[in-house]
Coordinates of C-alpha atoms in Angstrom, one line a residue:
M121 CA -76.1 26.3 3.6
A122 CA -78.7 25.2 1.0
L123 CA -76.2 25.9 -1.9
V124 CA -73.6 23.2 -1.9
L125 CA -71.7 24.2 -5.0
G126 CA -72.0 26.7 -7.7
P127 CA -73.4 28.8 -9.3
V128 CA -71.5 27.9 -12.4
L129 CA -72.2 30.1 -15.5
R130 CA -72.2 27.9 -18.6
H131 CA -73.5 28.5 -22.1
V132 CA -74.4 32.1 -22.8
S133 CA -76.0 33.5 -26.0
A134 CA -77.4 36.9 -26.9
T135 CA -80.6 36.4 -24.9
S136 CA -80.1 33.4 -22.6
A137 CA -77.7 31.8 -20.1
L138 CA -77.4 28.5 -18.3
V139 CA -76.5 28.5 -14.6
W140 CA -75.7 25.2 -12.9
V141 CA -76.0 24.6 -9.1
Q142 CA -75.8 21.8 -6.6
T143 CA -78.1 22.1 -3.5
E144 CA -78.3 20.4 -0.2
H145 CA -81.8 19.0 -0.7
A146 CA -84.6 19.0 -3.3
A147 CA -85.5 22.6 -4.0
D148 CA -86.8 25.2 -6.4
V149 CA -83.9 27.4 -7.7
E150 CA -84.6 30.9 -9.0
I151 CA -82.3 33.3 -11.0
L152 CA -83.6 36.6 -12.4
G153 CA -87.2 35.4 -12.3
C154 CA -86.4 32.1 -14.0
R155 CA -86.9 28.8 -12.1
A156 CA -85.9 25.2 -12.2
R157 CA -86.6 22.3 -9.9
T158 CA -83.7 20.2 -8.8
F159 CA -83.2 16.6 -10.0
E160 CA -81.7 13.9 -7.8
V161 CA -78.8 11.7 -8.5
H162 CA -77.7 9.2 -5.9
G163 CA -79.0 11.4 -3.1
C164 CA -77.4 14.6 -4.5
H165 CA -79.5 17.4 -5.9
F166 CA -78.7 19.6 -9.0
A167 CA -80.4 22.2 -11.2
L168 CA -79.6 23.8 -14.5
V169 CA -81.5 27.0 -14.7
V170 CA -82.3 28.4 -18.2
V171 CA -82.2 32.2 -17.8
D172 CA -83.9 33.7 -20.8
G173 CA -85.3 37.1 -21.9
L174 CA -81.9 38.7 -21.5
T175 CA -80.9 41.8 -23.6
P176 CA -78.1 41.4 -26.2
D177 CA -74.8 43.1 -25.3
S178 CA -75.9 43.5 -21.7
I179 CA -74.3 43.0 -18.3
T180 CA -76.8 41.8 -15.7
P181 CA -75.9 41.0 -12.0
Y182 CA -77.7 38.0 -10.6
E183 CA -78.5 36.3 -7.4
V184 CA -79.4 32.6 -6.7
A185 CA -82.4 31.9 -4.5
V186 CA -83.1 28.4 -3.1
D187 CA -86.6 27.9 -2.0
G188 CA -87.1 31.6 -1.9
T189 CA -84.0 32.4 0.2
V190 CA -81.0 34.2 -1.5
Q191 CA -78.0 31.9 -1.2
W192 CA -75.6 33.6 -3.6
P193 CA -73.7 35.9 -3.5
E194 CA -72.3 34.9 -0.2
P195 CA -71.7 37.9 2.2
D196 CA -68.3 39.6 2.6
T197 CA -66.5 37.6 -0.1
G198 CA -64.5 40.5 -1.4
F199 CA -65.5 39.7 -5.0
P200 CA -67.7 41.8 -7.3
P201 CA -71.3 40.6 -8.0
S202 CA -71.6 37.7 -10.4
V203 CA -73.0 38.9 -13.7
I204 CA -74.2 37.5 -17.0
R205 CA -72.7 39.2 -20.0
T206 CA -74.6 38.5 -23.2
R207 CA -73.3 38.8 -26.7
G208 CA -74.8 40.9 -29.5
P209 CA -74.0 43.0 -32.6
R210 CA -71.6 45.3 -30.7
S211 CA -69.4 42.4 -29.5
A212 CA -69.7 40.1 -32.6
D213 CA -66.2 40.7 -34.0
R214 CA -64.2 40.5 -30.8
N215 CA -63.5 37.6 -28.4
R216 CA -61.3 37.0 -25.5
I217 CA -61.0 33.3 -24.8
V218 CA -59.1 32.1 -21.7
F219 CA -58.0 28.4 -21.7
G220 CA -55.9 25.8 -19.9
S221 CA -56.0 22.3 -18.5
C222 CA -54.7 20.1 -15.7
R223 CA -55.8 21.9 -12.6
F224 CA -55.0 20.1 -9.3
P225 CA -56.8 21.6 -6.3
R226 CA -55.2 23.3 -3.4
T227 CA -54.1 20.5 -0.9
D228 CA -53.6 22.3 2.4
D229 CA -50.3 20.4 2.7
P230 CA -47.6 23.1 2.8
K231 CA -44.9 21.0 1.3
L232 CA -47.1 19.7 -1.5
D233 CA -48.7 23.1 -2.2
A234 CA -45.1 24.6 -2.4
E235 CA -44.3 21.9 -5.0
L236 CA -47.4 22.7 -7.0
G237 CA -46.8 26.4 -7.0
V238 CA -49.3 29.2 -7.4
D239 CA -52.6 28.3 -9.1
A240 CA -52.7 30.2 -12.4
L241 CA -56.5 30.3 -12.5
D242 CA -56.7 31.6 -8.9
S243 CA -54.4 34.4 -9.9
Y244 CA -56.4 35.1 -13.0
A245 CA -59.6 35.3 -10.9
A246 CA -58.0 37.7 -8.4
R247 CA -56.9 40.0 -11.3
L248 CA -60.2 39.8 -13.0
A249 CA -62.0 41.0 -9.9
G250 CA -60.3 44.3 -10.2
L251 CA -60.9 44.9 -13.9
P252 CA -63.8 46.6 -15.6
H253 CA -66.3 44.3 -17.3
D254 CA -65.2 45.2 -20.8
Q255 CA -61.8 43.6 -20.1
W256 CA -63.4 40.3 -18.9
P257 CA -63.1 37.2 -21.1
D258 CA -66.0 36.0 -23.1
A259 CA -65.4 32.4 -22.3
L260 CA -63.2 30.1 -20.1
L261 CA -62.3 26.8 -21.7
L262 CA -61.3 24.0 -19.3
L263 CA -59.6 21.5 -21.6
G264 CA -59.4 18.4 -19.4
D265 CA -58.4 17.0 -16.0
Q266 CA -60.9 19.2 -14.1
V267 CA -60.7 16.7 -11.3
Y268 CA -58.1 14.0 -10.5
A269 CA -60.0 10.9 -9.6
D270 CA -56.8 8.8 -9.4
E271 CA -54.4 11.3 -7.7
L272 CA -56.0 12.5 -4.5
T273 CA -54.9 15.3 -2.3
P274 CA -54.4 14.5 1.4
H275 CA -57.8 16.2 2.0
A276 CA -59.6 13.9 -0.5
R277 CA -57.9 10.8 0.9
R278 CA -59.1 11.7 4.4
N279 CA -62.6 12.0 3.1
L280 CA -62.4 8.3 2.0
T281 CA -61.3 7.2 5.5
G282 CA -63.9 5.0 7.0
R283 CA -66.1 4.9 3.9
R284 CA -64.8 1.5 2.8
S285 CA -64.5 -0.4 6.1
T286 CA -68.1 -1.6 6.1
G287 CA -71.0 -2.1 3.8
S288 CA -71.1 -3.4 0.3
T289 CA -70.8 -2.0 -3.3
T290 CA -72.0 -3.1 -6.7
T291 CA -68.6 -4.9 -7.0
G292 CA -69.1 -7.0 -4.0
S293 CA -67.4 -5.3 -1.1
T294 CA -65.7 -2.1 -0.3
G295 CA -62.4 -4.0 0.0
D296 CA -62.4 -4.4 -3.8
R297 CA -61.8 -0.7 -4.3
P298 CA -58.4 1.0 -4.7
E299 CA -57.5 2.8 -1.5
D300 CA -56.3 6.1 -3.0
E301 CA -58.8 6.6 -5.9
V302 CA -62.5 7.6 -5.9
V303 CA -64.9 5.0 -7.2
S304 CA -68.5 5.8 -6.3
F305 CA -70.7 8.7 -7.4
D306 CA -70.7 10.0 -3.8
E307 CA -66.9 10.1 -3.8
Y308 CA -66.9 11.9 -7.2
A309 CA -69.3 14.5 -5.8
G310 CA -67.0 15.1 -2.9
L311 CA -64.1 15.5 -5.3
Y312 CA -65.9 18.1 -7.3
R313 CA -66.8 20.0 -4.1
H314 CA -63.2 20.0 -3.0
T315 CA -61.9 21.1 -6.5
W316 CA -64.4 23.7 -7.3
G317 CA -65.0 25.0 -3.7
D318 CA -61.9 27.3 -3.7
P319 CA -63.4 30.8 -3.3
E320 CA -61.5 32.3 -6.3
I321 CA -62.5 29.4 -8.5
R322 CA -66.1 29.4 -7.3
W323 CA -66.4 33.1 -8.1
I324 CA -64.8 33.0 -11.6
L325 CA -66.9 30.0 -12.5
S326 CA -70.0 32.0 -11.4
T327 CA -69.3 35.0 -13.7
V328 CA -67.4 33.8 -16.9
P329 CA -69.2 31.4 -19.3
T330 CA -67.3 28.2 -19.0
A331 CA -67.0 25.3 -21.5
M332 CA -65.5 22.0 -20.3
I333 CA -64.3 18.7 -21.7
F334 CA -62.8 15.8 -19.8
D335 CA -59.5 14.0 -20.2
D336 CA -58.1 10.9 -18.6
H337 CA -57.7 11.9 -15.0
D338 CA -61.3 12.9 -14.8
I339 CA -61.8 9.1 -15.0
R340 CA -58.4 7.4 -14.7
D341 CA -54.8 7.8 -16.0
D342 CA -54.5 6.4 -19.6
W343 CA -58.3 6.0 -19.9
N344 CA -59.0 4.5 -23.3
T345 CA -55.4 4.4 -24.4
S346 CA -55.9 1.2 -26.4
A347 CA -58.0 -1.9 -26.8
A348 CA -55.5 -3.8 -24.6
W349 CA -55.9 -1.1 -21.9
R350 CA -59.7 -1.5 -22.0
E351 CA -59.4 -5.3 -21.8
Q352 CA -57.1 -5.1 -18.8
I353 CA -59.1 -2.5 -16.8
N354 CA -62.4 -4.3 -17.4
R355 CA -61.0 -7.3 -15.4
E356 CA -60.8 -5.1 -12.3
P357 CA -63.7 -5.9 -10.0
W358 CA -64.3 -2.2 -9.2
W359 CA -64.1 -0.8 -12.7
R360 CA -67.7 -1.1 -13.7
E361 CA -68.7 1.0 -10.7
R362 CA -65.9 3.5 -11.4
I363 CA -66.7 4.1 -15.1
R364 CA -70.4 4.5 -14.4
A365 CA -69.8 6.9 -11.5
G366 CA -67.2 8.8 -13.6
L367 CA -69.4 9.2 -16.7
V368 CA -72.5 10.0 -14.7
S369 CA -70.7 12.7 -12.7
Y370 CA -69.2 14.1 -15.8
W371 CA -72.6 14.3 -17.4
V372 CA -74.1 16.0 -14.4
Y373 CA -71.2 18.4 -13.4
Q374 CA -69.7 19.2 -16.8
H375 CA -71.5 18.0 -19.9
I376 CA -75.1 19.3 -19.6
G377 CA -73.9 22.9 -19.1
N378 CA -72.0 22.7 -22.4
L379 CA -75.3 22.4 -24.4
T380 CA -77.5 25.2 -25.7
P381 CA -81.1 25.6 -24.3
A382 CA -82.5 24.3 -27.6
T383 CA -80.3 21.2 -27.5
L384 CA -81.3 20.5 -23.9
A385 CA -85.0 20.9 -24.9
A386 CA -84.5 18.2 -27.6
D387 CA -82.3 15.9 -25.6
P388 CA -84.3 12.8 -24.5
E389 CA -81.8 11.9 -21.7
Y390 CA -81.9 15.3 -20.1
Q391 CA -85.7 15.7 -20.4
A392 CA -86.2 12.2 -18.8
V393 CA -83.9 13.2 -15.9
I394 CA -85.6 16.5 -15.1
A395 CA -89.0 14.8 -15.4
A396 CA -88.1 11.9 -13.1
D397 CA -90.0 11.4 -9.8
G398 CA -87.2 10.6 -7.4
D399 CA -83.6 9.5 -7.8
C400 CA -82.6 9.1 -11.5
W401 CA -79.4 7.2 -10.8
D402 CA -80.6 4.0 -12.6
Q403 CA -81.4 5.8 -15.9
L404 CA -78.1 7.7 -15.8
V405 CA -76.3 4.4 -15.2
D406 CA -77.9 3.2 -18.5
L407 CA -76.6 6.4 -20.1
A408 CA -73.1 5.8 -18.8
D409 CA -73.1 2.2 -20.1
R410 CA -74.1 3.4 -23.6
A411 CA -71.5 6.2 -23.5
D412 CA -68.8 3.6 -22.7
T413 CA -69.9 0.9 -25.1
E414 CA -68.8 0.7 -28.8
V415 CA -71.7 -0.2 -31.1
D416 CA -71.1 -0.5 -34.9
G417 CA -67.8 1.4 -34.6
R418 CA -69.2 4.3 -32.6
K419 CA -69.9 5.4 -29.1
G420 CA -73.5 5.5 -27.8
L421 CA -73.4 9.1 -26.7
R422 CA -71.8 12.3 -28.1
F423 CA -70.0 14.5 -25.7
S424 CA -68.6 16.9 -28.4
F425 CA -70.3 20.2 -28.7
R426 CA -70.2 23.6 -30.4
W427 CA -70.4 27.2 -29.2
D428 CA -70.9 30.2 -31.5
L429 CA -69.2 33.3 -30.0
G430 CA -70.0 36.2 -32.3
R431 CA -67.8 35.6 -35.4
G432 CA -65.8 33.0 -33.5
R433 CA -66.8 29.4 -33.4
L434 CA -65.6 26.8 -30.9
I435 CA -66.0 23.1 -31.7
M436 CA -65.0 21.0 -28.7
V437 CA -64.1 17.5 -29.6
D438 CA -64.3 14.5 -27.3
S439 CA -60.9 12.9 -27.9
R440 CA -61.0 10.7 -24.9
N441 CA -64.3 8.8 -24.5
G442 CA -64.9 9.2 -28.2
R443 CA -62.2 6.7 -29.1
V444 CA -63.2 3.4 -30.7
F445 CA -61.2 0.2 -31.2
A446 CA -63.7 -1.9 -33.1
D447 CA -62.6 -4.7 -35.4
G448 CA -58.9 -4.1 -34.5
K449 CA -58.9 -0.5 -35.7
R450 CA -57.8 2.5 -33.7
K451 CA -59.7 5.7 -34.1
M452 CA -59.5 8.9 -32.0
L453 CA -63.0 9.7 -33.2
S454 CA -65.6 7.4 -34.9
D455 CA -66.5 8.0 -38.5
N456 CA -69.8 9.5 -37.6
E457 CA -68.1 11.8 -35.1
F458 CA -65.7 13.0 -37.8
D459 CA -68.7 13.6 -40.1
W460 CA -70.3 15.7 -37.3
L461 CA -67.0 17.7 -37.0
D462 CA -66.9 18.2 -40.7
E463 CA -70.5 19.6 -40.7
Q464 CA -69.8 22.0 -37.8
M465 CA -66.6 23.3 -39.5
H466 CA -68.3 24.0 -42.8
E467 CA -71.7 25.3 -41.6
R468 CA -72.1 28.9 -42.8
P469 CA -68.3 29.6 -43.0
E470 CA -69.1 33.2 -44.1
D471 CA -70.1 33.8 -40.4
V472 CA -66.8 32.7 -39.0
D473 CA -63.6 34.8 -38.7
H474 CA -61.9 32.5 -36.2
L475 CA -62.4 28.7 -35.9
M476 CA -61.3 27.1 -32.7
I477 CA -61.1 23.3 -32.3
G478 CA -60.9 22.2 -28.7
S479 CA -59.2 18.9 -28.0
S480 CA -57.9 17.9 -24.6
L481 CA -55.0 16.2 -26.4
P482 CA -52.7 18.1 -28.7
W483 CA -53.1 17.6 -32.5
L484 CA -49.4 18.5 -32.9
L485 CA -46.8 17.5 -30.4
P486 CA -43.1 18.3 -30.5
P487 CA -42.2 16.6 -33.7
V488 CA -39.7 14.1 -32.2
L489 CA -42.4 12.9 -29.8
G490 CA -45.0 12.8 -32.5
D491 CA -42.9 10.5 -34.6
A492 CA -42.2 8.3 -31.5
E493 CA -45.9 7.9 -31.0
T494 CA -46.4 7.0 -34.7
V495 CA -43.7 4.4 -34.7
N496 CA -45.1 2.9 -31.4
E497 CA -48.5 2.5 -33.0
I498 CA -47.0 0.6 -35.9
A499 CA -45.0 -1.6 -33.6
A500 CA -48.0 -2.3 -31.2
E501 CA -50.0 -3.7 -34.1
R502 CA -47.5 -6.4 -34.7
P503 CA -48.3 -9.9 -33.3
G504 CA -46.3 -11.6 -30.6
I505 CA -43.8 -10.2 -28.1
R506 CA -42.8 -7.1 -30.1
G507 CA -46.4 -6.0 -30.1
R508 CA -46.8 -6.6 -26.4
I509 CA -43.6 -4.7 -25.6
A510 CA -44.8 -1.7 -27.7
E511 CA -48.1 -1.8 -25.9
N512 CA -46.4 -1.8 -22.5
I513 CA -44.3 1.2 -23.7
R514 CA -47.4 3.0 -24.9
Q515 CA -49.1 2.7 -21.6
A516 CA -46.0 3.5 -19.5
A517 CA -45.0 6.6 -21.6
D518 CA -48.5 7.9 -22.4
L519 CA -48.1 7.5 -26.1
E520 CA -51.7 8.2 -26.9
H521 CA -52.1 11.6 -28.7
W522 CA -53.4 12.3 -32.1
Q523 CA -50.3 11.0 -33.9
A524 CA -50.7 7.7 -32.0
F525 CA -53.9 7.3 -34.0
G526 CA -52.4 7.6 -37.4
H527 CA -55.6 7.5 -39.6
S528 CA -57.4 9.9 -37.3
F529 CA -54.5 12.3 -37.3
E530 CA -54.5 12.3 -41.1
R531 CA -58.2 12.8 -41.3
L532 CA -58.2 15.8 -38.8
T533 CA -55.3 17.3 -40.7
S534 CA -57.2 16.9 -44.0
L535 CA -60.3 18.6 -42.5
I536 CA -58.3 21.6 -41.3
R537 CA -56.3 21.9 -44.5
D538 CA -59.4 21.8 -46.7
L539 CA -61.1 24.5 -44.7
A540 CA -58.0 26.7 -44.6
D541 CA -57.6 26.2 -48.4
R542 CA -61.1 27.5 -49.3
S543 CA -60.7 30.4 -51.8
S544 CA -63.6 32.2 -50.1
P545 CA -64.7 32.4 -47.4
A546 CA -62.0 30.9 -45.2
P547 CA -61.5 31.8 -41.5
A548 CA -58.7 34.2 -40.8
T549 CA -57.4 31.7 -38.2
I550 CA -57.9 28.1 -37.4
T551 CA -56.5 27.1 -34.0
V552 CA -56.5 23.8 -32.1
L553 CA -56.6 24.5 -28.4
S554 CA -55.2 21.7 -26.2
G555 CA -53.7 20.8 -22.9
D556 CA -52.6 17.5 -21.2
V557 CA -48.8 17.5 -21.7
H558 CA -47.7 19.7 -18.8
H559 CA -45.9 22.3 -20.9
S560 CA -47.2 25.1 -23.0
Y561 CA -46.3 26.2 -26.6
A562 CA -47.6 27.6 -29.8
A563 CA -46.8 26.1 -33.2
R564 CA -47.6 27.5 -36.7
V565 CA -48.6 25.1 -39.4
D566 CA -47.4 25.4 -43.0
F567 CA -48.8 23.4 -45.9
P568 CA -46.9 22.7 -49.1
A569 CA -49.2 25.1 -51.0
P570 CA -50.3 28.4 -49.5
V571 CA -53.7 28.5 -47.7
Q572 CA -56.0 31.3 -46.8
S573 CA -56.1 30.8 -43.0
A574 CA -53.4 31.0 -40.4
V575 CA -53.3 27.6 -38.7
Y576 CA -51.9 27.1 -35.2
Q577 CA -51.7 24.5 -32.4
L578 CA -51.9 26.3 -29.0
V579 CA -51.2 24.2 -25.9
C580 CA -51.7 25.4 -22.3
S581 CA -50.9 22.9 -19.5
P582 CA -50.8 22.8 -16.5
V583 CA -53.0 25.4 -14.9
H584 CA -51.9 24.0 -11.5
N585 CA -49.8 20.9 -11.3
K586 CA -46.3 19.7 -11.0
V587 CA -43.9 19.3 -14.0
P588 CA -41.4 16.6 -13.2
A589 CA -37.8 17.8 -13.8
Y590 CA -36.8 14.8 -15.8
V591 CA -39.4 15.5 -18.6
K592 CA -38.2 19.0 -19.3
P593 CA -35.1 18.0 -21.3
M594 CA -37.2 15.5 -23.3
F595 CA -39.8 18.2 -24.3
I596 CA -37.0 20.7 -25.2
A597 CA -35.2 18.0 -27.3
G598 CA -38.6 17.2 -28.9
W599 CA -38.4 20.4 -30.8
S600 CA -34.9 20.0 -32.1
S601 CA -34.9 20.3 -35.9
W602 CA -31.9 18.0 -36.5
V603 CA -33.3 15.3 -34.1
A604 CA -36.7 15.7 -35.9
R605 CA -35.1 15.0 -39.3
M606 CA -33.6 11.7 -37.9
T607 CA -36.9 10.6 -36.2
R608 CA -38.9 11.4 -39.4
R609 CA -36.6 9.2 -41.5
W610 CA -36.9 6.5 -38.8
A611 CA -40.7 6.8 -38.9
R612 CA -40.8 6.6 -42.7
Y613 CA -38.6 3.5 -42.6
R614 CA -41.0 1.9 -40.2
G615 CA -43.9 2.5 -42.4
A616 CA -45.3 5.9 -41.3
A617 CA -47.1 8.0 -43.9
A618 CA -45.6 11.1 -45.2
L619 CA -46.6 14.2 -43.3
P620 CA -48.9 16.5 -45.2
M621 CA -47.5 19.7 -43.6
T622 CA -44.8 21.0 -41.3
W623 CA -45.1 22.9 -38.0
T624 CA -42.8 25.4 -36.5
K625 CA -42.6 26.3 -32.8
V626 CA -43.1 30.0 -32.3
N627 CA -43.0 30.0 -28.5
G628 CA -42.1 27.7 -25.7
P629 CA -41.8 25.2 -24.4
I630 CA -43.1 27.0 -21.3
F631 CA -42.9 25.1 -18.0
G632 CA -44.8 25.7 -14.9
N633 CA -48.4 26.8 -14.1
T634 CA -49.8 28.8 -17.0
I635 CA -53.0 30.4 -18.2
A636 CA -53.5 31.3 -21.9
T637 CA -55.7 33.9 -23.7
L638 CA -56.7 33.9 -27.3
D639 CA -57.5 37.5 -28.1
L640 CA -59.6 37.9 -31.3
S641 CA -60.5 41.3 -32.9
G642 CA -61.8 41.4 -36.5
P643 CA -59.4 39.2 -38.6
S644 CA -56.5 39.6 -36.1
A645 CA -55.6 37.2 -33.4
R646 CA -53.0 37.1 -30.6
A647 CA -52.1 34.3 -28.1
I648 CA -50.9 35.4 -24.7
F649 CA -49.4 33.0 -22.1
E650 CA -49.2 34.1 -18.5
Q651 CA -47.7 32.7 -15.4
P652 CA -48.1 33.6 -11.7
D653 CA -45.1 34.8 -9.7
D654 CA -44.6 33.8 -6.0
D655 CA -46.9 36.7 -5.0
G656 CA -49.7 35.4 -7.3
E657 CA -49.3 38.3 -9.8
L658 CA -49.6 37.2 -13.5
T659 CA -46.7 38.1 -15.8
T660 CA -46.5 37.5 -19.5
A661 CA -44.4 34.6 -20.6
S662 CA -45.2 35.0 -24.3
D663 CA -47.3 37.2 -26.5
I664 CA -47.5 36.4 -30.2
A665 CA -49.5 37.5 -33.2
L666 CA -51.1 34.6 -35.1
T667 CA -50.2 35.3 -38.7
K668 CA -49.7 33.2 -41.8
S669 CA -46.3 32.2 -42.9
T670 CA -45.0 34.1 -46.0
M671 CA -43.0 31.1 -47.1
P672 CA -44.1 27.7 -48.4
A673 CA -43.6 24.7 -46.1
P674 CA -40.1 23.2 -46.3
T675 CA -39.6 20.4 -48.7
T676 CA -38.4 18.1 -45.9
E677 CA -40.9 15.9 -44.2
A678 CA -39.6 16.8 -40.8
A679 CA -41.4 19.4 -38.8
T680 CA -39.2 22.1 -37.4
G681 CA -38.6 23.6 -34.1

């Protein structure tokens, strides 16, 4: 089979689409008369085909030919033909955005698969196959942990067997590598094939425009939690190979498809790769090193991006690799990345009814947990044993979300409040879409003075993963209003800044595998959370209208549940 993986439908506009594929060998790839030559990375072959000349508001079935032979669709799959649905004037004021995070692949281990439950994205794909095109989503947002490089299925572990018994690596020998984690680019490529090769997933990715951003497990648990974490991990003899392979594979499998054709045409790294004669691994290693390195308080490569979806705008923020720890300061985003975000939020606001900010990590946690992260950051900055204990707690308990980066949390909040407060024009809704925390919820934000926009945090996690039983009571208690009042006083006593707003849980916490939909029509918005039953049928766990509060924010500093 010449087509190893894909096609994956990525950015789609009114007249163009990007389609990503991986092939078995160097080849010419053709889709709807548009062609691209594969590029080579460490012996693997990829192409990103720019399909242009499409008609706005159209639905176009497509095939994928490799060296002149049709390789997609595969025969007798039971799924409808893959199509490209373009946007245009007729669809400008409506959007259906499906999102979620943390999808562990099917394991083929009956006991483990039973623990994981039914994959919500598999169920969504099965339902989608029976719906008319006008009920299909306009975009699928995968908000982190697309692959688990540090938590392997039995199948993935078997694929490593024998690979490390002989030979050498850039770290010295195969024995230097952890036994149950991927390290090399070849191993990452196998992991993506295993994770995206599920027939339901392969089909839905071929026919719904998909935007992606990574989180820690795409590289390693707790990735970039703190300066201390970076210092510790860089002492591991295999880490340099791991971070290079992880960032190169992310660039190839996920990042480049997030970009528009115009951005790709102006991108020097991408243009150098597709122009390369032979394997371009070395130049992508240089790209990965720049992406991982902090220079003058910023990272050397931007992974954040923007999609315009009619009168909706998605700004996906890299809240994982984009972190900087220069000069003893902790920032979720560098100053120039925040400047970029500000520009994207305020460019032609009259064209935007609904602004969506994608962040793999929630901006707003259950308030008790948010205050715990704030206090932990303050404690970890202390010298001596108290600071070291706080750092150990931070890494053990994953205290690394936006409120664990206090100044960045305040700056993001200020950007959102200022845009929501515009007298005219302000978006009808501003939503922050997130995952990571293995439970789902929606929270409405209220500022002391009324604002023009309805502001919400929407979290959907996991799509397919286990939720340890012991964490459920913690997440439930995290929304307790009376506990929140106590932790807020505790945080203020320890030196935390006053909160500039409150947030109120309007649904959840929802536990178990979940897929969410943001349904936008004119100025109206709804958030629907669905879960698969044992037969794989999706049922609604919550359906809420995203509306502004009619009351000012409470005078207390504590957020409410």
